[in-house]
Coordinates of C-alpha atoms and ligand atoms in Angstrom, one line a residue:
X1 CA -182.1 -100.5 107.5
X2 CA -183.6 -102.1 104.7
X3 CA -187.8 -101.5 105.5
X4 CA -186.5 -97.6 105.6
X5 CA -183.9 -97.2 103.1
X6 CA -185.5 -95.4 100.7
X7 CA -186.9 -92.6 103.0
X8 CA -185.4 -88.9 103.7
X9 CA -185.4 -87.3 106.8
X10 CA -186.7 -84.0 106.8
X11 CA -185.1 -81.8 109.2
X12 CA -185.6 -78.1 111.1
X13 CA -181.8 -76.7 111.4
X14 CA -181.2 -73.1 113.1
X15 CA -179.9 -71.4 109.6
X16 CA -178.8 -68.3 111.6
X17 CA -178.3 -68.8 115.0
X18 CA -178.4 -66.0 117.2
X19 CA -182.0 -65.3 115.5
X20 CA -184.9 -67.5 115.5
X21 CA -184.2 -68.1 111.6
X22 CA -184.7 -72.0 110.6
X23 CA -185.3 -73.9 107.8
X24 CA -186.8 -77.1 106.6
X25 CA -184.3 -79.4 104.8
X26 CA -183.6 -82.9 103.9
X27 CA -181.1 -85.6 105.2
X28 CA -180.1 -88.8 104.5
X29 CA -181.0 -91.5 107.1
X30 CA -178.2 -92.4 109.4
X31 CA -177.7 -95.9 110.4
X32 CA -177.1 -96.1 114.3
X33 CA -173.9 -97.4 115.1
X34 CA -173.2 -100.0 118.2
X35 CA -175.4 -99.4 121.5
X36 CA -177.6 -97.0 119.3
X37 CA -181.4 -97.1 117.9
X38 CA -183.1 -95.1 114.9
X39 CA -186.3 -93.7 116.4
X40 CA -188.8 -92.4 113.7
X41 CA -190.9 -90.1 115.4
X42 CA -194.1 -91.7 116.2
X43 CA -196.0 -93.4 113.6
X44 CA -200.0 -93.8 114.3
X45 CA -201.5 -97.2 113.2
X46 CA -205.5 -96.1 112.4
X47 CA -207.6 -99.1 113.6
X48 CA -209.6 -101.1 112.1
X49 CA -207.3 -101.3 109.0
X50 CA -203.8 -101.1 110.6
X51 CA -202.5 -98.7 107.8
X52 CA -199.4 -97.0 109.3
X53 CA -200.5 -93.1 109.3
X54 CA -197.1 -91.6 110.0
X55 CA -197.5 -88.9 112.6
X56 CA -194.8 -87.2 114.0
X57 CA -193.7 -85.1 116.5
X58 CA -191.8 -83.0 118.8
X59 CA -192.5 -80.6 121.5
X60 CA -190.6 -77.1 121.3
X61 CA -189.4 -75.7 124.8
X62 CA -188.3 -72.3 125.5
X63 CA -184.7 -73.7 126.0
X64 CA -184.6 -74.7 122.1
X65 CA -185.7 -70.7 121.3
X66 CA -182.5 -69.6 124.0
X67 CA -180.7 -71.9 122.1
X68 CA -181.6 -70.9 118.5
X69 CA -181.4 -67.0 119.6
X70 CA -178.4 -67.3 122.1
X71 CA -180.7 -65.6 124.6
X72 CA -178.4 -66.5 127.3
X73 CA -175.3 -65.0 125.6
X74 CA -173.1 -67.9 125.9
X75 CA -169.5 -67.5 124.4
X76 CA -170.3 -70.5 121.9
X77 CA -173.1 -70.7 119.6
X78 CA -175.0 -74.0 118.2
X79 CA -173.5 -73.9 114.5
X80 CA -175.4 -73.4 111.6
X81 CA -177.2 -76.3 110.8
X82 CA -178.1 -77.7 114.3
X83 CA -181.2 -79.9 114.3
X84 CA -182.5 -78.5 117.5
X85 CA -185.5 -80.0 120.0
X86 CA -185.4 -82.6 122.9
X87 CA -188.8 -83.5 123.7
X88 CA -189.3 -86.4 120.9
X89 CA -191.9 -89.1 121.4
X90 CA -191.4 -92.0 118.5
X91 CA -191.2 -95.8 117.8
X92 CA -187.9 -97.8 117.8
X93 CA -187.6 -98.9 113.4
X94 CA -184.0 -100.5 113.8
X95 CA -181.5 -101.7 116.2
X96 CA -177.7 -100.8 115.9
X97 CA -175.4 -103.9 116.7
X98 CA -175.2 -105.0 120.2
X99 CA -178.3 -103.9 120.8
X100 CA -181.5 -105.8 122.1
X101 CA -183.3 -103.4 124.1
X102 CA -185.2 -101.4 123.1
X103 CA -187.0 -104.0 120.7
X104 CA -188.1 -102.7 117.2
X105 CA -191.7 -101.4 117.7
X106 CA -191.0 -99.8 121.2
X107 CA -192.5 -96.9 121.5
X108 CA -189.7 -94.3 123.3
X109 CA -189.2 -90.9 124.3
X110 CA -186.5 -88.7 123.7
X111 CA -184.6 -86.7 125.6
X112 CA -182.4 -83.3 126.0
X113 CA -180.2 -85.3 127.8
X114 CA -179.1 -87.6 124.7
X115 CA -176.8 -89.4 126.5
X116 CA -174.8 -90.2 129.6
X117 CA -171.9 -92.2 130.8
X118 CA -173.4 -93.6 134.4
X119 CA -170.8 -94.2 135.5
X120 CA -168.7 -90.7 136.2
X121 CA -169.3 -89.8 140.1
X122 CA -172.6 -87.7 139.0
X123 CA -174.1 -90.5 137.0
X124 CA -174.0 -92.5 139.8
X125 CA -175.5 -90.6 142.5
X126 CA -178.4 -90.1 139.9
X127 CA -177.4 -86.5 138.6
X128 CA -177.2 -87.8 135.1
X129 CA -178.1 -84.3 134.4
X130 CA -173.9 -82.8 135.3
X131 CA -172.6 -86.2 133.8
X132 CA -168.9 -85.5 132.2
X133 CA -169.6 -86.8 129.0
X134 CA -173.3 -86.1 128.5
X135 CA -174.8 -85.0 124.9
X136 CA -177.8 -82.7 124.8
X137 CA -180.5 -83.4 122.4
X138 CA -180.4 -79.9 119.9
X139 CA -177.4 -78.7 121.4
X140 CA -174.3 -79.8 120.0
X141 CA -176.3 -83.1 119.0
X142 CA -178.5 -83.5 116.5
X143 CA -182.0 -83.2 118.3
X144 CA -185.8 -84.3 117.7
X145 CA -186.7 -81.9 115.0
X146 CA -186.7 -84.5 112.4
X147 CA -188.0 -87.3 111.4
X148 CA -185.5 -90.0 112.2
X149 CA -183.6 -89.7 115.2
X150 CA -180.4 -91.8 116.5
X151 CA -180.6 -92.4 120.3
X152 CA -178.7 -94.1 122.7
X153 CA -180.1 -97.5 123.5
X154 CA -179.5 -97.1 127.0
X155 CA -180.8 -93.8 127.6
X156 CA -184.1 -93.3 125.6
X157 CA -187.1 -93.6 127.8
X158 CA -189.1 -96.5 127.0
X159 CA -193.0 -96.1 127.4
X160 CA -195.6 -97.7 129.3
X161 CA -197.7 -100.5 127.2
X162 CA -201.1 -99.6 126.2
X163 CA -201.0 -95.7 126.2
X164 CA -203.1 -94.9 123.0
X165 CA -201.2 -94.1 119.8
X166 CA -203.5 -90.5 119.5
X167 CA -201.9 -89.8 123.2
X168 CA -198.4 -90.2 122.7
X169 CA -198.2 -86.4 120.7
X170 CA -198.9 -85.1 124.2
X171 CA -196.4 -87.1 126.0
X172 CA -193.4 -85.7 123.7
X173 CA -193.5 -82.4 126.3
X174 CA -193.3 -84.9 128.8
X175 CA -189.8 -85.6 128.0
X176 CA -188.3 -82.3 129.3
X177 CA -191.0 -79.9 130.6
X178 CA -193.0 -83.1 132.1
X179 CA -189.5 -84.2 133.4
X180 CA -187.9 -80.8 134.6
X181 CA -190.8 -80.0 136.8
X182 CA -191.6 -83.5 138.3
X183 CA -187.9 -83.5 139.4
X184 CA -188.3 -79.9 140.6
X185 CA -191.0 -80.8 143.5
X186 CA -188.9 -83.6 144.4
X187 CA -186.3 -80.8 145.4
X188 CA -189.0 -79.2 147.3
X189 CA -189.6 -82.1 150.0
X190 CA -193.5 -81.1 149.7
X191 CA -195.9 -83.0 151.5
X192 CA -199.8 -83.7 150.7
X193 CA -201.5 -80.3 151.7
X194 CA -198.6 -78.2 151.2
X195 CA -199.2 -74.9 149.2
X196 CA -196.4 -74.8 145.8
X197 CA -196.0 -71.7 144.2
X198 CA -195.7 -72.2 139.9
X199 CA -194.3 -68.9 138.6
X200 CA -194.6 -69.1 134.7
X201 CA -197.5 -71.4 135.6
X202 CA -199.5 -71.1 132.1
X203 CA -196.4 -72.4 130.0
X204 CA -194.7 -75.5 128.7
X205 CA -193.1 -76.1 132.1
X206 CA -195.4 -74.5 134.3
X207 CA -199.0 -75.7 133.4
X208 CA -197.5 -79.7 133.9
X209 CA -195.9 -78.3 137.2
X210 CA -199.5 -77.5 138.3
X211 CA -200.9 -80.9 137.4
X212 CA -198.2 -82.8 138.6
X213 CA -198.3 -81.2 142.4
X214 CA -202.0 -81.5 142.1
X215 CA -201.0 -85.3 141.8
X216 CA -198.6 -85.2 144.1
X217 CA -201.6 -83.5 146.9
X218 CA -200.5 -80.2 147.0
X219 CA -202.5 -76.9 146.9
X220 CA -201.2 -74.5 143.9
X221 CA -201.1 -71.2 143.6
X222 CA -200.6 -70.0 139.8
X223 CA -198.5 -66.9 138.7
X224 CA -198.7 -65.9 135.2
X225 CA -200.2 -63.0 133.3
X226 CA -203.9 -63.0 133.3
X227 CA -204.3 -64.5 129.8
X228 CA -203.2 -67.7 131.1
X229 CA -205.5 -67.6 134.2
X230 CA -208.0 -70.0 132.3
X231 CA -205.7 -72.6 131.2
X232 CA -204.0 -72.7 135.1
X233 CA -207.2 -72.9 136.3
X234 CA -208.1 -75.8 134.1
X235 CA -205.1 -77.4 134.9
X236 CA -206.0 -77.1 138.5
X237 CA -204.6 -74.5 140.1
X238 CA -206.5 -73.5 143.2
X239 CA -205.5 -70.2 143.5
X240 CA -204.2 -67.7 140.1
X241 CA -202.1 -64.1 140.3
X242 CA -202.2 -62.1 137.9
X243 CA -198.4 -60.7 138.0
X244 CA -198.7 -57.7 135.9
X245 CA -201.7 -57.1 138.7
X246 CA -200.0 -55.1 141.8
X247 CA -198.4 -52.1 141.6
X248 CA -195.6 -53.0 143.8
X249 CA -193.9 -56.2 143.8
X250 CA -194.5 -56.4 148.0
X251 CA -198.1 -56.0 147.2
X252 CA -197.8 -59.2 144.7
X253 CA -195.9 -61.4 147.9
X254 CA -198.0 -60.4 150.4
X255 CA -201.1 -61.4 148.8
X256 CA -199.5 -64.9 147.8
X257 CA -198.4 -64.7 151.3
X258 CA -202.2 -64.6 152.9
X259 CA -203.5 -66.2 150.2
X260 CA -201.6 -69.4 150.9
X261 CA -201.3 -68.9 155.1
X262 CA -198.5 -67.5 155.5
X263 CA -196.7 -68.6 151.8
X264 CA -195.8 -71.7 149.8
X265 CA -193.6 -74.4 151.4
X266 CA -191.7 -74.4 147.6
X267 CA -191.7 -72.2 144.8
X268 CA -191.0 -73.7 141.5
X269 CA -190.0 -70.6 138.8
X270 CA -190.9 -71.7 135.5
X271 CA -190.7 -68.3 133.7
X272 CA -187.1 -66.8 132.5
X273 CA -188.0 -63.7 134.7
X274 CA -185.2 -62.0 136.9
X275 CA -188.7 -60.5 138.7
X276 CA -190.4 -63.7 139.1
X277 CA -187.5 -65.1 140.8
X278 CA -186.7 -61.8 143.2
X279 CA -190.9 -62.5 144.2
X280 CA -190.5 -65.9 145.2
X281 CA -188.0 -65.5 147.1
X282 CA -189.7 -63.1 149.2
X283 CA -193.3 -65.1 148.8
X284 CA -191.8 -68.4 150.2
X285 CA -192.8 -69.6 153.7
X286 CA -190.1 -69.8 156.6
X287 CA -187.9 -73.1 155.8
X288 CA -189.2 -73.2 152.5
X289 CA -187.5 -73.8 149.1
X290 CA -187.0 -72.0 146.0
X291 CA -186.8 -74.6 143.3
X292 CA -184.8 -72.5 140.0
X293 CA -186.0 -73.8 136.5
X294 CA -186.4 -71.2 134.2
X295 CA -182.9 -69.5 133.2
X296 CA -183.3 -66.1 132.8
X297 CA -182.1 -64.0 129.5
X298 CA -179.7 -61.7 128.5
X299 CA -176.7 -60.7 131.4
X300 CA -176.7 -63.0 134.2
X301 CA -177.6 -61.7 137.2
X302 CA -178.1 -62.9 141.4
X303 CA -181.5 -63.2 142.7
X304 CA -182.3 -59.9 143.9
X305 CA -182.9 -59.3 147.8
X306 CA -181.9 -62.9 148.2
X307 CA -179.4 -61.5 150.8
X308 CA -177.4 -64.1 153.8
X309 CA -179.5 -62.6 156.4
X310 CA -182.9 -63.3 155.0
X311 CA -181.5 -67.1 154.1
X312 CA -180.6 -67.7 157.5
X313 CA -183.2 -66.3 159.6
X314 CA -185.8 -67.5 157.8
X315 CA -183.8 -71.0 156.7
X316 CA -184.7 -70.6 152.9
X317 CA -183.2 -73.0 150.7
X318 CA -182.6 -72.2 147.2
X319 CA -181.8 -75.1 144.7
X320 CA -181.5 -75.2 141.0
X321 CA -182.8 -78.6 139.1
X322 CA -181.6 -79.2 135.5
X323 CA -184.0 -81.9 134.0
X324 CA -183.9 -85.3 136.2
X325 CA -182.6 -88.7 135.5
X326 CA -183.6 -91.6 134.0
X327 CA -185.9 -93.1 137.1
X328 CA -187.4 -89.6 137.4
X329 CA -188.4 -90.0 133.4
X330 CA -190.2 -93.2 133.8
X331 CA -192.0 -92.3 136.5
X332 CA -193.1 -88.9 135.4
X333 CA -194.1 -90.3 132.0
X334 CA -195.8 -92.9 133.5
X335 CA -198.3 -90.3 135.7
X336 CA -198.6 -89.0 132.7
X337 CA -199.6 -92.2 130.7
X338 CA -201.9 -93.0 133.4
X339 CA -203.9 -89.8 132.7
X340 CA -203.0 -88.3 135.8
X341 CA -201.1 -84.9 134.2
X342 CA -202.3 -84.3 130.7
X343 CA -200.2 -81.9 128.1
X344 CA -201.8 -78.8 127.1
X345 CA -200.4 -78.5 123.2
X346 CA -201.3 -76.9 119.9
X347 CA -199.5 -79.2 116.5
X348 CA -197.7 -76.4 114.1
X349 CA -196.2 -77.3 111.0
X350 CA -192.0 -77.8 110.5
X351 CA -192.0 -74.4 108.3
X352 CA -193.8 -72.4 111.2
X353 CA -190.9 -73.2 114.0
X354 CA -189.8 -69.6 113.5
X355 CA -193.0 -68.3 114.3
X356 CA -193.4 -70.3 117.0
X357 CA -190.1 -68.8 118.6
X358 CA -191.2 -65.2 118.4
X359 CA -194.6 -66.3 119.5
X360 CA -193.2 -68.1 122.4
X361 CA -190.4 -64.7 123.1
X362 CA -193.7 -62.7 123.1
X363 CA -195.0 -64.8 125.8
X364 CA -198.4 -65.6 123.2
X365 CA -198.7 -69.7 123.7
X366 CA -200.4 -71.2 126.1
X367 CA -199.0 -74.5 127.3
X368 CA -196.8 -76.1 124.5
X369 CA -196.5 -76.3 120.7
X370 CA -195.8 -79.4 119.5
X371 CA -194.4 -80.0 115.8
X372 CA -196.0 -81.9 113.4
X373 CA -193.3 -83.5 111.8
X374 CA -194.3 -85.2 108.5
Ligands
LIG401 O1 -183.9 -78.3 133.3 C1 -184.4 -77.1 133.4 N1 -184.1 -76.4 134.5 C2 -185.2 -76.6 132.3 C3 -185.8 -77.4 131.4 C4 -186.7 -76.9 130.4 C5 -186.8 -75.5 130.4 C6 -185.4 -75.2 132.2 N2 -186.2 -74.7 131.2 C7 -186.3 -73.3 131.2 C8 -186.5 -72.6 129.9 O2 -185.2 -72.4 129.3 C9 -187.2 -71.3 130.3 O3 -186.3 -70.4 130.8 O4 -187.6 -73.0 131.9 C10 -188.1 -71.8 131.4 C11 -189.6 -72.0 131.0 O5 -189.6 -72.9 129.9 P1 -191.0 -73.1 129.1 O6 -192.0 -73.6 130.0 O7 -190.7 -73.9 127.9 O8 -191.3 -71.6 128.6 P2 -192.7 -71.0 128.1 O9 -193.6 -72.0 127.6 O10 -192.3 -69.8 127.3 O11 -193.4 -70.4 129.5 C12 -192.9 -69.3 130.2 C13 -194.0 -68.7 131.0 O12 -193.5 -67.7 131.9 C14 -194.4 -66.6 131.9 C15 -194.9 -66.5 130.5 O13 -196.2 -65.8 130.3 C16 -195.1 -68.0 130.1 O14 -196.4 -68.5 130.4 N3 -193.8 -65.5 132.5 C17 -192.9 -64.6 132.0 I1 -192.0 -64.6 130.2 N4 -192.6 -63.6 132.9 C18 -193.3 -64.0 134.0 C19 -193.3 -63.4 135.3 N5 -192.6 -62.3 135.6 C20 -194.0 -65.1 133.8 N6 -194.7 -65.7 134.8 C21 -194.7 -65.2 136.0 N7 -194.0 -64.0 136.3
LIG402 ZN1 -186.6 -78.3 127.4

């Protein structure tokens, strides 16, 4: 601890949650304890001179603004003071005891799932994601909204060599959006050629979900509102629907429906719309799959019109994905390191998270935000 001791760690906590309200404080630096590492969140070395520039940061999903607001209503609230966030890129500064990988100087990523056991029944069959005993990053556990973070040894995601340091702020969203949706065409048993539907297609999740199907060889049709067409587009999408552009939601699934021959063979719902999920459901191809992401707000409620009899006669299968595990991680990041699926991020400053939430519940950013953190 020595080389840090005497640094602070400034923090974003949720001062009022149920409301987008947060604040700026600062902490003392933790020391990690047995099996754990500190991470400081990225520090830039500017070549020629090798003058440590610290740059930090975090991405902000829409799951840290339902946590922060309680959008989903759960019984339990985060407590005043959580540090929320769980997309952190940063670089291993010390070791806990017992601990000799990661080495001091890795660069690692940060996610919402802190921690796992792996080796409760879930953990082993790869759905680290349900494990018993897991911690979430910025819920419940402190998350990547500050400057120093304690991770588990074991489950931080250690990054490819050579990916330049002014890359790595746009590989922090990798860590759950990047992550979520890789996982989520896994689910969807696509082949190269095969159309995928992205619903919510211009946001965190959804504009990653278009690159990384592009990757993958699939054809992508985009669903957002028409502000976002140009960023879909960019991102590859070959074909973009304006949702707010039919009258009638049949109108909207027919013409993904002829647009793609005959519909997608998955969906992937990146939006925390009830209607986005009721389309795609109707929109999918015969056999195909509808792979659940976003989590809608407010009252929980079933998929509307996705009734037995149109499951079985048209053998639909509908999965929901919660993040991915560990392998899925390292190989997502590493499509990503390789330049193959490239974030599309604006920096905003640690006082401006609250704006960021009601800019993001207003549907206004396109792609991610990332925090800068110093
Ligand atoms: O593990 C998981 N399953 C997981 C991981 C991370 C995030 C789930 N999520 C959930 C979030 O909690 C959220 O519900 O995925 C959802 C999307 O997260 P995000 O990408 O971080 O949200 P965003 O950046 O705000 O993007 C949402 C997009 O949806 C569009 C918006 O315009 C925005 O571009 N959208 C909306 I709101 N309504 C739509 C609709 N009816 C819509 N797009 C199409 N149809
Ligand atoms: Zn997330």
């Amino acid at each position: 601890m020595d080389a840090i001791q005497d640094k602070v760690n400034k923090a974003i906590i949720y001062s009022e949650p149920g409301t987008s309200a947060t604040e700026v404080i600062e902490l003392p630096l933790e020391a990690p304890g047995p099996g754990q590492v500190l991470v400081r969140m990225h520090v830039l070395r500017i070549p020629p001179f090798q003058h440590p520039k610290e740059m930090l940061y975090s991405g902000v999903c829409h799951t840290d603004y339902s946590i922060c607001t309680n959008a989903w209503k759960v019984p339990v609230m985060v407590a005043k003071g959580q540090i929320g966030g769980h997309e952190g890129i940063g670089e291993v500064v010390v070791c806990g005891p017992g601990v000799s990988h990661p080495t001091i100087g890795s660069k690692v990523g940060v996610k919402y799932i802190a921690s796992a056991c792996l080796s409760c029944r879930y953990c082993l069959l790869g759905m680290e994601s349900n494990c018993v005993a897991a911690k979430l990053s910025g819920s419940f556990h402190p998350g990547t909204f500050q400057q120093y973070c304690v991770a588990a040894a074991n489950y931080v995601t250690v990054l490819p060599e050579g990916v330049p340091d002014d890359e790595l702020a746009g590989l922090a969203p990798i860590m759950c959006a990047g992550i979520t949706v890789y996982t989520g065409l896994k689910h969807g048993n696509l082949r190269p050629g095969d159309w995928v539907a992205v619903s919510g297609a211009g946001g965190g999740l959804g504009h990653l979900a278009i690159q990384y199907a592009k990757a993958l060889g699939c054809r992508v049709v985009a669903l957002d509102v028409a502000e976002k067409n140009l960023l879909c587009t960019d991102a590859g999408a070959d074909e973009f629907v304006d949702v707010f552009g039919f009258t009638q939601d049949t109108d909207l699934c027919r013409h993904v429906r002829e647009t793609t021959g005959g519909g997608p063979r998955a969906a992937l719902v990146c939006s925390s719309s009830n209607t986005a999920y009721s389309q795609a459901i109707q929109y999918l191809d015969t056999t195909g799959t509808l792979v659940c992401l976003g989590i809608p707000e407010g009252q929980q409620v079933p998929i509307q019109g996705a009734s037995v009899a149109l499951l079985v006669s048209r053998q639909l299968r509908i999965i929901g994905s919660k993040v991915g595990n560990r392998l899925d991680a390292n190989e997502c990041v590493y499509m990503a390191a390789r330049g193959a699926v490239k974030c599309h991020y604006q920096l905003r400053k640690m006082n401006e998270l609250t704006q960021v939430f009601n800019d993001m519940e207003e549907g206004k950013i396109l792609g991610r935000v990332v925090i800068d953190l110093r």
